[in-house]
mmCIF file of C-alpha atoms in Angstrom:
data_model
loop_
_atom_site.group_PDB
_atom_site.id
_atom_site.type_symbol
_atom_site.label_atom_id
_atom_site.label_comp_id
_atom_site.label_asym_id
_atom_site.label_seq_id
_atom_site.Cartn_x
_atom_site.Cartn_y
_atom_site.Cartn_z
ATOM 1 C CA UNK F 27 29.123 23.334 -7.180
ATOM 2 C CA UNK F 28 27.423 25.278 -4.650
ATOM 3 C CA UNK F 29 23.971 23.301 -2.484
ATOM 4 C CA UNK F 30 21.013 25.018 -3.333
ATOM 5 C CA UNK F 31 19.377 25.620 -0.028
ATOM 6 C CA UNK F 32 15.752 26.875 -1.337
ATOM 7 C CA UNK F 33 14.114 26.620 -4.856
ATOM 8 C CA UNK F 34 12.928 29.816 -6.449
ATOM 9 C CA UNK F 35 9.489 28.422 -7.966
ATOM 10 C CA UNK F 36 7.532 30.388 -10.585
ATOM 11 C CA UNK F 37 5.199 31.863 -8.969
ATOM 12 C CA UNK F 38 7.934 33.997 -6.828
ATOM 13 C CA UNK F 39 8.215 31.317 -3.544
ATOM 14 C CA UNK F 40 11.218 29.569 -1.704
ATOM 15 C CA UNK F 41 10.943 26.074 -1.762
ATOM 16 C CA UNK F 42 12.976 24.175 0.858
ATOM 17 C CA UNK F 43 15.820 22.371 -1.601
ATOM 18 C CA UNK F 44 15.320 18.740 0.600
ATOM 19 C CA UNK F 45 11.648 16.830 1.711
ATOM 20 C CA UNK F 46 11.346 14.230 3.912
ATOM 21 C CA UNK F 47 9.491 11.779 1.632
ATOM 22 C CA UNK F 48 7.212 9.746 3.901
ATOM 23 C CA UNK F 49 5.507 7.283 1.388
ATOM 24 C CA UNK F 50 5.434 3.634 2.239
ATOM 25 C CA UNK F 51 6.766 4.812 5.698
ATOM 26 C CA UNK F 52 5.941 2.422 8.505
ATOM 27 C CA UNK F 53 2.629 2.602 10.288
ATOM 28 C CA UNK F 54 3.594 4.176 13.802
ATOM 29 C CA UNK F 55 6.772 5.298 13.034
ATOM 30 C CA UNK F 56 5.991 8.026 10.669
ATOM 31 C CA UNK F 57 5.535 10.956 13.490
ATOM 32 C CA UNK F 58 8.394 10.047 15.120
ATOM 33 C CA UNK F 59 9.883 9.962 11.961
ATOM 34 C CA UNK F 60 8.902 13.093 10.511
ATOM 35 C CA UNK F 61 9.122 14.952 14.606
ATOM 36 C CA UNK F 62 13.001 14.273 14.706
ATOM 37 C CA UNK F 63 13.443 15.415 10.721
ATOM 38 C CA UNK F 64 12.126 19.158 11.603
ATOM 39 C CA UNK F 65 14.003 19.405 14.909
ATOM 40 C CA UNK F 66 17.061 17.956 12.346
ATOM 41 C CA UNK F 67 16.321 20.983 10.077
ATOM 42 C CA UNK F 68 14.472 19.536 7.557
ATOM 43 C CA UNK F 69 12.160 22.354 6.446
ATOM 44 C CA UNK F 70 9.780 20.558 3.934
ATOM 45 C CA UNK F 71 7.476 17.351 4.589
ATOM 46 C CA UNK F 72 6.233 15.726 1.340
ATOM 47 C CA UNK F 73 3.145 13.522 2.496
ATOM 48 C CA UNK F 74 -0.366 12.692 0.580
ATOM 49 C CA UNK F 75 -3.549 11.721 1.253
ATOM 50 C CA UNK F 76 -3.179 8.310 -0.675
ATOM 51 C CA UNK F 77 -0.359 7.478 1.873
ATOM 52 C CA UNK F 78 -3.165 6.650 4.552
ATOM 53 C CA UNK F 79 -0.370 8.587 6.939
ATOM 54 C CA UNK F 80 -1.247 12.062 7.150
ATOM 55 C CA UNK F 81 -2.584 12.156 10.552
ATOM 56 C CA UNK F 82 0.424 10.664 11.678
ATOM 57 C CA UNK F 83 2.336 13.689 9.776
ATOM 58 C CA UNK F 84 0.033 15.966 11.341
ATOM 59 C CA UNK F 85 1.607 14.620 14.708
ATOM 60 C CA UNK F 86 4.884 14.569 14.052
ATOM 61 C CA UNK F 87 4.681 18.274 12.710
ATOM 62 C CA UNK F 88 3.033 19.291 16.117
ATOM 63 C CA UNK F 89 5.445 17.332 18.296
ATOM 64 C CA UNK F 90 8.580 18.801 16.451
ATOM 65 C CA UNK F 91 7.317 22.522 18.277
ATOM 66 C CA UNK F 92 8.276 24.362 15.247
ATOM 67 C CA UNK F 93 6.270 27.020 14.029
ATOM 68 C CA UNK F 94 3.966 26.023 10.885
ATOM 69 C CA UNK F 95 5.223 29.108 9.010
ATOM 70 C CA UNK F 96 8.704 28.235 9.496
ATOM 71 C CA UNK F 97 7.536 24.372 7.738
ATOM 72 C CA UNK F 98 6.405 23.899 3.744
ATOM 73 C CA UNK F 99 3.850 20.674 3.301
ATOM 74 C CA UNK F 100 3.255 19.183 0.781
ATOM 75 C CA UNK F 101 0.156 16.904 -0.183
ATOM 76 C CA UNK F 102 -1.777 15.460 -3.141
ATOM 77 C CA UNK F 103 -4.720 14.943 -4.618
ATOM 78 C CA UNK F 104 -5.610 10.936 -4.962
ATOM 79 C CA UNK F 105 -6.662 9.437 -8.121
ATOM 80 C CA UNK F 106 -9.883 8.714 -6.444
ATOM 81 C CA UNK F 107 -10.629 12.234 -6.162
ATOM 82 C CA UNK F 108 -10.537 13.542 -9.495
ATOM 83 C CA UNK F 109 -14.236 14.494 -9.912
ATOM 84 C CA UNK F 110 -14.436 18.424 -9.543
ATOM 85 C CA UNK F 111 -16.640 18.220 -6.917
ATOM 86 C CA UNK F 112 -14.244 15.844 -4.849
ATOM 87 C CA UNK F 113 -11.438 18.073 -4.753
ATOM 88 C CA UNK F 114 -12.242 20.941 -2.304
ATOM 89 C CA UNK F 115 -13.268 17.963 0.254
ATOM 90 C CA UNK F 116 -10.187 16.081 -0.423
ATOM 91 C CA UNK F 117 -7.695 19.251 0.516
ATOM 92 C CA UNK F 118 -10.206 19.623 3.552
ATOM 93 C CA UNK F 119 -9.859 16.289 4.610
ATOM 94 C CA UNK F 120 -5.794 16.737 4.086
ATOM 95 C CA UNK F 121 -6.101 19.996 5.741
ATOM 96 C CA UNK F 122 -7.977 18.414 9.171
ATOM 97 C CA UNK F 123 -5.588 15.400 9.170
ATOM 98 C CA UNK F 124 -2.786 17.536 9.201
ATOM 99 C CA UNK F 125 -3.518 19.761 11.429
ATOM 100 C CA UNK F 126 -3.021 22.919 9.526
ATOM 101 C CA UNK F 127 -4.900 25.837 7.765
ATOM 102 C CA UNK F 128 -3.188 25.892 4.181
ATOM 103 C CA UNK F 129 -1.054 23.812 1.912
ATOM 104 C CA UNK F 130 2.350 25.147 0.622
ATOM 105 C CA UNK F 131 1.885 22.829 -2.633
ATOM 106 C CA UNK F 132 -0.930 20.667 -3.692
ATOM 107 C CA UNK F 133 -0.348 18.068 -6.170
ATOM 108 C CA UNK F 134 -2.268 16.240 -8.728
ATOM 109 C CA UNK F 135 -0.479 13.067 -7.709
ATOM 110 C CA UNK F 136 -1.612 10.808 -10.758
ATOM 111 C CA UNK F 137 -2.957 11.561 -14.249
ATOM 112 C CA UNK F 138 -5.731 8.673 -13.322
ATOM 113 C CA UNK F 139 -8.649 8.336 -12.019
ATOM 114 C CA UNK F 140 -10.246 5.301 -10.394
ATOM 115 C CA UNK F 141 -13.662 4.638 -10.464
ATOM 116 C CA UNK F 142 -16.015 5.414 -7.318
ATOM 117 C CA UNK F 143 -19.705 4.145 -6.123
ATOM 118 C CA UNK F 144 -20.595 6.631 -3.319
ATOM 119 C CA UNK F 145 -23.049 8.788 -2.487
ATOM 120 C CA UNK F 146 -22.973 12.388 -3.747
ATOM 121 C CA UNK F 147 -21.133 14.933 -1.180
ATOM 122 C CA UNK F 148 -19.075 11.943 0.437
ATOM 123 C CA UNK F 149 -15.419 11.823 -0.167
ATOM 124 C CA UNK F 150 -14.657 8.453 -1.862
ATOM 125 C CA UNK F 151 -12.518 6.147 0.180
ATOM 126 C CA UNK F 152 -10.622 3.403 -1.747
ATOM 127 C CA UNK F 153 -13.081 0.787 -0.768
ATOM 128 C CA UNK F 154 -15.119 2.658 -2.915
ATOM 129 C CA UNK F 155 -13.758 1.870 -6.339
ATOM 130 C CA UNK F 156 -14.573 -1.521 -7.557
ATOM 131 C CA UNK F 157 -11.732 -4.079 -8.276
ATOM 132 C CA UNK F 158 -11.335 -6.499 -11.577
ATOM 133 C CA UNK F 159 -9.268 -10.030 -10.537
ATOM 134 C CA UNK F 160 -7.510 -8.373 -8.226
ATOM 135 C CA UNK F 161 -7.141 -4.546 -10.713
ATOM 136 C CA UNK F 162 -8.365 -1.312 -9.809
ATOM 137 C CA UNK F 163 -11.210 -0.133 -11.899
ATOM 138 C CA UNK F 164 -10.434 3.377 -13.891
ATOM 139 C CA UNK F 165 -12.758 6.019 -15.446
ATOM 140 C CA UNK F 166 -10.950 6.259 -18.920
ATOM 141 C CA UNK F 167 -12.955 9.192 -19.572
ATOM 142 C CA UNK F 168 -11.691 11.340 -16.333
ATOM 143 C CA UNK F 169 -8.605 9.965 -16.312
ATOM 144 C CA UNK F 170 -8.372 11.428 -19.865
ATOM 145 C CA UNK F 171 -9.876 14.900 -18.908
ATOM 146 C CA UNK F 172 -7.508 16.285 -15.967
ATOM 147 C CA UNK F 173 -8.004 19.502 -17.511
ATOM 148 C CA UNK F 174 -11.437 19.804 -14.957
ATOM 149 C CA UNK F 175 -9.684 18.748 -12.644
ATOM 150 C CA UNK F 176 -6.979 21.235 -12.660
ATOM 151 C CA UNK F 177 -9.457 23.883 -12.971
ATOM 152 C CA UNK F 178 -11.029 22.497 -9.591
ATOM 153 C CA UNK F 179 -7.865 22.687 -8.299
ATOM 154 C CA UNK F 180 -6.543 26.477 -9.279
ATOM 155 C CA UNK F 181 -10.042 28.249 -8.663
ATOM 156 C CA UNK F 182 -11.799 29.305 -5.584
ATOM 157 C CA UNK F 183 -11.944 25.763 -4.248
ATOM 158 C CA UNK F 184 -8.322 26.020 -3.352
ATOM 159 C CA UNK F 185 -5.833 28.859 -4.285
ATOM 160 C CA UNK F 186 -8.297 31.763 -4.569
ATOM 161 C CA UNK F 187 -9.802 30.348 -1.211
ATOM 162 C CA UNK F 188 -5.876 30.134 0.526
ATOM 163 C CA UNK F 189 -6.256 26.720 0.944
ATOM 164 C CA UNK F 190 -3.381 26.024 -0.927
ATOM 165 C CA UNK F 191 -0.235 28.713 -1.977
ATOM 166 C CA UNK F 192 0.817 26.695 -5.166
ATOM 167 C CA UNK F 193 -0.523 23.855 -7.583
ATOM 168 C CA UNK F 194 1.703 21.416 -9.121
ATOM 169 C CA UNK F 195 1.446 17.745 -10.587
ATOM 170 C CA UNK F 196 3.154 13.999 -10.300
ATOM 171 C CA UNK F 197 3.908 11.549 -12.635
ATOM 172 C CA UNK F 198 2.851 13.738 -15.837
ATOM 173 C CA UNK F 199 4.786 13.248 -18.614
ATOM 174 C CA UNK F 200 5.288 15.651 -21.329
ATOM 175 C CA UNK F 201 2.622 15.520 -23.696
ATOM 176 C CA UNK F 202 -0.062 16.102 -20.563
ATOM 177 C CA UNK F 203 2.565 18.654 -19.685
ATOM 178 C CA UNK F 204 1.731 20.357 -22.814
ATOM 179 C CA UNK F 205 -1.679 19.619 -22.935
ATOM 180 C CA UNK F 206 -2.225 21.442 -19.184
ATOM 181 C CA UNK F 207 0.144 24.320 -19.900
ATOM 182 C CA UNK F 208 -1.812 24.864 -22.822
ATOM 183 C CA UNK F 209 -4.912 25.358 -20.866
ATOM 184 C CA UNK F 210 -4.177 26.726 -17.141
ATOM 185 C CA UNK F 211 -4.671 29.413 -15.690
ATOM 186 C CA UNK F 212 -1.862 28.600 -13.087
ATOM 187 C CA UNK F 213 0.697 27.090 -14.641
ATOM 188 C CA UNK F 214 1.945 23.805 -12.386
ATOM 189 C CA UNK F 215 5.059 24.876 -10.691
ATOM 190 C CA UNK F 216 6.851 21.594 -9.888
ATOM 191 C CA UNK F 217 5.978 17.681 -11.285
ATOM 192 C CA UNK F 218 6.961 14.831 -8.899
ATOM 193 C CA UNK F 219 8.175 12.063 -10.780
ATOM 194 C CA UNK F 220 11.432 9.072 -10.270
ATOM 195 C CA UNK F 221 14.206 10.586 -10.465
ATOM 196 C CA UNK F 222 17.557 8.548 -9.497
ATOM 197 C CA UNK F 223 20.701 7.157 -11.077
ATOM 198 C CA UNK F 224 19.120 4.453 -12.041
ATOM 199 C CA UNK F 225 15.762 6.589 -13.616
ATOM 200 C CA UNK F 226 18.254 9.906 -14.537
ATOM 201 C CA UNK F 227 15.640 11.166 -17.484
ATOM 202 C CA UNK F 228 18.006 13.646 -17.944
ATOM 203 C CA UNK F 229 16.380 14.935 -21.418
ATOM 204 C CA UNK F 230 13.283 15.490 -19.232
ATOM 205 C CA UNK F 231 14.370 17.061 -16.121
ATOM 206 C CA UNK F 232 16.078 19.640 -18.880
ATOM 207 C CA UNK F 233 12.747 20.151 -20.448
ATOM 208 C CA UNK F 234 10.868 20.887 -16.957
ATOM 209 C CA UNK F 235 13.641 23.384 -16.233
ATOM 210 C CA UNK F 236 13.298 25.146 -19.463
ATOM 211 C CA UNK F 237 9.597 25.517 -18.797
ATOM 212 C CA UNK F 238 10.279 26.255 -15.195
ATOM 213 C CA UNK F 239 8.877 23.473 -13.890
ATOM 214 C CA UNK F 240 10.622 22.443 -10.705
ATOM 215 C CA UNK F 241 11.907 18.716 -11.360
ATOM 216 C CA UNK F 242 10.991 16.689 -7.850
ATOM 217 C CA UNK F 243 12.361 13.350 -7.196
ATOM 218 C CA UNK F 244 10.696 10.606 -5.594
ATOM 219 C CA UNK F 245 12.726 7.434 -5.058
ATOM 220 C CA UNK F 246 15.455 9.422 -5.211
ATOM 221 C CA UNK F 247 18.027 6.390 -4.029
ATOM 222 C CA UNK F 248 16.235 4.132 -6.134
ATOM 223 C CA UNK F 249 14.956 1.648 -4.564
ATOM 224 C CA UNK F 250 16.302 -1.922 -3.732
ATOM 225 C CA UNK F 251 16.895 -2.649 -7.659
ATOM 226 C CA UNK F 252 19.392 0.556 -7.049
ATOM 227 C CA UNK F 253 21.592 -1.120 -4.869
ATOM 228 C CA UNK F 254 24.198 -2.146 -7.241
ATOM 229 C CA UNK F 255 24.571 1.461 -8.239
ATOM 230 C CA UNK F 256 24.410 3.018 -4.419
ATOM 231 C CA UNK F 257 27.324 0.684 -3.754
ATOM 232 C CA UNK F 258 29.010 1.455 -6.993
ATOM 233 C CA UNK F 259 32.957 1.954 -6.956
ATOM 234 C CA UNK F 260 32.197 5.397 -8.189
ATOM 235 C CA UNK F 261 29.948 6.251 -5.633
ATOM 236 C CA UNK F 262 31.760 5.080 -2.828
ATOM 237 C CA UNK F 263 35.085 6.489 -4.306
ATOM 238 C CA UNK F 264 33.400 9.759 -3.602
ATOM 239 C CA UNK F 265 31.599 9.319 -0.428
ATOM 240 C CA UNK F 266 34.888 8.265 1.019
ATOM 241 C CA UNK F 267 36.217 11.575 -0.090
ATOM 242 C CA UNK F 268 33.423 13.676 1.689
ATOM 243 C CA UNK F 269 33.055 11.091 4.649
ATOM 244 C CA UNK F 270 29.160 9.971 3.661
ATOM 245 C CA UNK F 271 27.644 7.548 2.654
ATOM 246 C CA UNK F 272 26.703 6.751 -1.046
ATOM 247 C CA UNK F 273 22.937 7.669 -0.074
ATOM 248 C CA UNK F 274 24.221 11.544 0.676
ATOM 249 C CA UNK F 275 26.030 11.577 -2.277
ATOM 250 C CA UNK F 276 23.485 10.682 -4.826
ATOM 251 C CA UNK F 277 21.331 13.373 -2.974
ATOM 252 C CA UNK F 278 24.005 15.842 -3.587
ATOM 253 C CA UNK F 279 23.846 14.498 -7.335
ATOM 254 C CA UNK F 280 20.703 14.898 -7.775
ATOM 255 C CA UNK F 281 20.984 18.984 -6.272
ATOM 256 C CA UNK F 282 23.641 19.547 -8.603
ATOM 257 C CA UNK F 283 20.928 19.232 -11.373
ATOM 258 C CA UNK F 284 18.538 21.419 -9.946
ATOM 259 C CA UNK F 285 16.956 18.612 -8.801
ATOM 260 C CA UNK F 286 14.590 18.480 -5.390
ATOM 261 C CA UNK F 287 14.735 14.917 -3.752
ATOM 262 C CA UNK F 288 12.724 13.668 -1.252
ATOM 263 C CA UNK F 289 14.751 10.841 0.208
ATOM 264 C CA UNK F 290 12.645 8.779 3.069
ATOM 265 C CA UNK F 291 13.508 7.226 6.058
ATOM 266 C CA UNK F 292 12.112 6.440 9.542
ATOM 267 C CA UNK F 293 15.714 5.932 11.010
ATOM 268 C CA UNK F 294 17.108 8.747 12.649
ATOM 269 C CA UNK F 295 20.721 8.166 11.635
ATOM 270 C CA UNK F 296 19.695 8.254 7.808
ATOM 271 C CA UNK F 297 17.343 11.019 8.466
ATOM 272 C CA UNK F 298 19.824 13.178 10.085
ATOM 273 C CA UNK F 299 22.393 12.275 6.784
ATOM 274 C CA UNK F 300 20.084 13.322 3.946
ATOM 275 C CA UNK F 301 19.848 16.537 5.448
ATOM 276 C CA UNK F 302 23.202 17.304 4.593
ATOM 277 C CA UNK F 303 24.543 17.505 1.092
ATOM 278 C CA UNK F 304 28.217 17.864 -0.082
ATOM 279 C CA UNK F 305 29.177 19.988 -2.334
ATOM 280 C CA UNK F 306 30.391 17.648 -5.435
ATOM 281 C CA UNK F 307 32.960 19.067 -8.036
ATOM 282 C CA UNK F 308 31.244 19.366 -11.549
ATOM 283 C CA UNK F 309 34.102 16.265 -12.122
ATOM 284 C CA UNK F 310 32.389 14.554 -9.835
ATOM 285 C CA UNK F 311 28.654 15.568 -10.731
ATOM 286 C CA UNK F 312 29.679 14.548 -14.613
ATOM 287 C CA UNK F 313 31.187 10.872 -13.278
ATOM 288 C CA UNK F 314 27.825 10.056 -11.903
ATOM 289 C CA UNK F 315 26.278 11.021 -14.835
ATOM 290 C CA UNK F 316 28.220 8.982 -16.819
ATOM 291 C CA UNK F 317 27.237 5.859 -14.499
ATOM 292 C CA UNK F 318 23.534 6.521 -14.855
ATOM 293 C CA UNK F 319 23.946 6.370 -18.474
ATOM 294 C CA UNK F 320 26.330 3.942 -18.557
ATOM 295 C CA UNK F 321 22.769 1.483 -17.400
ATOM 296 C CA UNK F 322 19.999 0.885 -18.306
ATOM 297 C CA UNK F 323 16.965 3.128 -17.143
ATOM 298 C CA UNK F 324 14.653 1.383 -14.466
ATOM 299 C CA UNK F 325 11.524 2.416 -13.042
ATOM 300 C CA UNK F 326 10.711 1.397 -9.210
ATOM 301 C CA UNK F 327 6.924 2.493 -9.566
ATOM 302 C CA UNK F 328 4.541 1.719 -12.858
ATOM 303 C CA UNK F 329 0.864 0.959 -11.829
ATOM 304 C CA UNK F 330 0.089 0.416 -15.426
ATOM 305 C CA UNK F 331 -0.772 -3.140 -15.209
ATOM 306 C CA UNK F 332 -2.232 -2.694 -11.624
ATOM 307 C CA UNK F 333 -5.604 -0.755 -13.373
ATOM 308 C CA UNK F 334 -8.639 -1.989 -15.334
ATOM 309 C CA UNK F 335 -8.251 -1.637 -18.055
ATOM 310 C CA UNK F 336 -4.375 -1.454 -18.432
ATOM 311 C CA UNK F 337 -3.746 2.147 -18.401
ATOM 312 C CA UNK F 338 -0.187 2.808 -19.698
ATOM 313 C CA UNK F 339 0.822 5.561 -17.559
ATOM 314 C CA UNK F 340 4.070 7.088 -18.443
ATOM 315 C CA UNK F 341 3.710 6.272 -22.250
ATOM 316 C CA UNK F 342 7.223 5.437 -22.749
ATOM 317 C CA UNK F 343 6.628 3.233 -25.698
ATOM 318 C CA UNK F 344 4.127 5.530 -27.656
ATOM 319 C CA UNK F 345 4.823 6.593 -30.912
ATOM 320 C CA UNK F 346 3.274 10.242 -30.655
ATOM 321 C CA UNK F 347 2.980 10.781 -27.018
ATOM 322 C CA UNK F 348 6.520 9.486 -25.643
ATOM 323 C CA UNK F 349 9.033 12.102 -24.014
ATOM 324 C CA UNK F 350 10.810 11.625 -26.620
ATOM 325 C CA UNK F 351 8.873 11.598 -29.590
ATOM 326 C CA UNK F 352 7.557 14.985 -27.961
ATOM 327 C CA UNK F 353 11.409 16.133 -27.848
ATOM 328 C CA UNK F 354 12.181 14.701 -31.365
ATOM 329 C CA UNK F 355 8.576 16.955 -32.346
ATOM 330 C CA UNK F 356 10.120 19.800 -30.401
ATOM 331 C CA UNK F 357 13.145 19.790 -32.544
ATOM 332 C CA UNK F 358 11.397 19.620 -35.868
ATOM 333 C CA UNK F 359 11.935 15.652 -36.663
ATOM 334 C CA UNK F 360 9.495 13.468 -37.402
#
């Protein structure tokens, strides 16, 4: 099966196929990091502003030498920003820590929003929303309505201004899916979510790609609980094959499904890897399949029970909103 190479989004632009994911990355090694990706060939960065590592990014991107036109960034929009008026600064403040004029992609990175106490025309920083025994506090209400915040997002505060060249979202499921789509004016063009062998969500990814809806990955090796999978006997049976390691091949797995990861790493060895795909046999694509099915589905990231009140994010469980009580309503059951 061929690599993709670029991703044709829907609103007409090449998206590099492979990010350098650079959440969690370690303080002081991120623009090394993210200097010796681009001069590796990595042509898209995936940062965000709730990272606390975007001026580090910005560094790295300078250092590399290459030009910014010849780079895609990504960002997103934190949960504390959610308030319409809060989003134009929060893409400036992105913008200025970056060190560039424009966005490629802008994301809404979280269908919450935490409560702030600051003054009017400030940007909130997190010690601005209040805490619960140890929670973060959440405005139900905006949380509920990211429908202003979207429109924030796609009018002249960002894409009509050129701050930004495309709009998408993270961690929706699809009920808001529907709920947004229903409502935009730009229609998002990718959703970041988990994505691994051990979090496949294979009914979903085909959803987002019959809506055309770019399916990103995050975690795309998943995590320390996917260690028993990386080092699989399946896995390694075909990383031996191609000479990699199981890392590069559940990259390559994840391509195969139209999938875009964004793999992370500060080491320059793994870095320099992830860059470079094999082309699996749909035999092989179809094995690893079978071995993310073949366990059961695990999540590395659910803040639920970190918010005040719980705030059940992903709504996995729900009767009505669920992916798939949505698909089951899609296909006319009940």
């Amino acid at each position: 099966m061929p690599v993709h190479t670029t991703y044709k989004l829907s609103n007409g632009l090449d998206i590099p196929s492979i990010a350098l994911g650079t959440w969690m990355s370690t303080p002081g090694e991120v623009e090394k990091a993210v200097k010796h990706a681009i001069q590796s060939g990595y042509k898209h960065i995936d940062c965000a502003w709730g990272y606390g590592n975007e001026a580090e990014v910005g560094e790295g991107i300078k250092a590399s030498g290459v030009p910014r036109d010849q780079i895609w960034i990504t960002s997103k929009l934190f949960e504390l920003h959610h308030k319409p008026e809060h989003v134009e600064l929060a893409v400036r403040d992105s913008l200025k820590k970056l060190r560039t004029d424009y966005l490629d992609m802008y994301l809404l990175h979280y269908p919450v929003a935490w409560k702030t106490v600051c003054p009017d025309g400030v940007l909130p920083q997190k010690e601005h929303t209040p805490m619960v025994d140890g929670r973060l506090v959440i405005d139900i209400p905006l949380s509920e309505d990211f429908l202003s915040t979207w429109a924030a997002m796609e009018k002249d505060q960002l894409v009509e201004k050129g701050l930004v060249r495309s709009i998408g979202v993270s961690n929706f499921n699809i009920y808001k899916l529907k709920k947004l789509i229903a409502a935009a004016k730009i229609k998002p063009v990718a959703n970041q979510i988990e994505l691994s062998i051990q979090n496949p969500q294979f009914e979903f990814v085909d959803w987002l790609q019959r809506n055309q809806i770019l399916p990103q990955a995050f975690s795309p090796l998943g995590g320390l609980a996917g260690q028993h999978l990386r080092q699989h006997p399946v896995v390694l049976e075909i990383g031996k094959k191609y000479g990699v390691h199981g890392a590069v091949v559940l990259v390559s797995w994840l391509l195969a499904r139209g999938i875009q990861p964004l793999p992370k790493s500060v080491f320059e060895n793994e870095i320099e890897a992830n860059i470079k795909p094999v082309d699996l046999t749909q035999e092989e694509v179809e094995k690893l399949s079978e071995l993310a099915r073949s366990f059961p589905s695990k999540r590395v990231v659910n803040p639920s029970s970190e918010y005040e009140p719980f705030y059940d994010v992903y709504q996995e469980d729900h009767p009505e909103f669920s992916d798939k009580a949505q698909l089951l309503l899609e296909k006319g059951g009940s």
